Coordinates of C-alpha atoms in Angstrom, one line a residue:
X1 CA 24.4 -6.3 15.1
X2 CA 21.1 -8.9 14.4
X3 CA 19.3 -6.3 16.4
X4 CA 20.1 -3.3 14.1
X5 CA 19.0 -5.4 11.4
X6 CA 15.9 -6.5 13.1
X7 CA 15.2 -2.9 13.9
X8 CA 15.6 -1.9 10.6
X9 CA 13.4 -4.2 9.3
X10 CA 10.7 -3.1 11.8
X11 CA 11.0 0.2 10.6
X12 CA 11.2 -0.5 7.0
X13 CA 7.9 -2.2 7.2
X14 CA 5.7 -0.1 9.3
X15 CA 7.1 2.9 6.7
X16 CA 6.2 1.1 3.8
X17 CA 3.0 -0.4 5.5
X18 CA 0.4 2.9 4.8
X19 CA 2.1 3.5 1.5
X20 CA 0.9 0.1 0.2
X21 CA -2.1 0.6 2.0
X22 CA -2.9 3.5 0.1
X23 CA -1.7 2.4 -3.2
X24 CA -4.1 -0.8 -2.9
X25 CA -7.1 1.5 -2.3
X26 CA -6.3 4.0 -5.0
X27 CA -6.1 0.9 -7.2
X28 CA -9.8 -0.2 -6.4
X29 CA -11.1 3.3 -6.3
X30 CA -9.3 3.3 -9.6
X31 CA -11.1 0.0 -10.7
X32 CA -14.4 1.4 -9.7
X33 CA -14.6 4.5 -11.4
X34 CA -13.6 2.8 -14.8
X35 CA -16.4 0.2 -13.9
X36 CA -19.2 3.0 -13.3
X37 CA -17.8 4.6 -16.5
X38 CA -18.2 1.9 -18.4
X39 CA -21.6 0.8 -17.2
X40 CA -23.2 4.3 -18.2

């Protein structure tokens, strides 16, 4: 039973891993542009 958990965990974390991933880089891209923008 601990093991189906435990799996399930694993696999909840590497599916979530690149989403996160992705969202944190979006954000700074996101940051960026309305820096630029701002600066001209």
């Amino acid at each position: 039973m601990s093991s189906i958990v435990i799996t399930t965990l694993n696999w909840h974390s590497f599916h979530y891993e690149p989403a996160t991933v992705l969202f944190l880089s979006y954000i700074t891209r996101l940051t960026l542009v309305s820096i630029s923008t701002l600066s001209h």
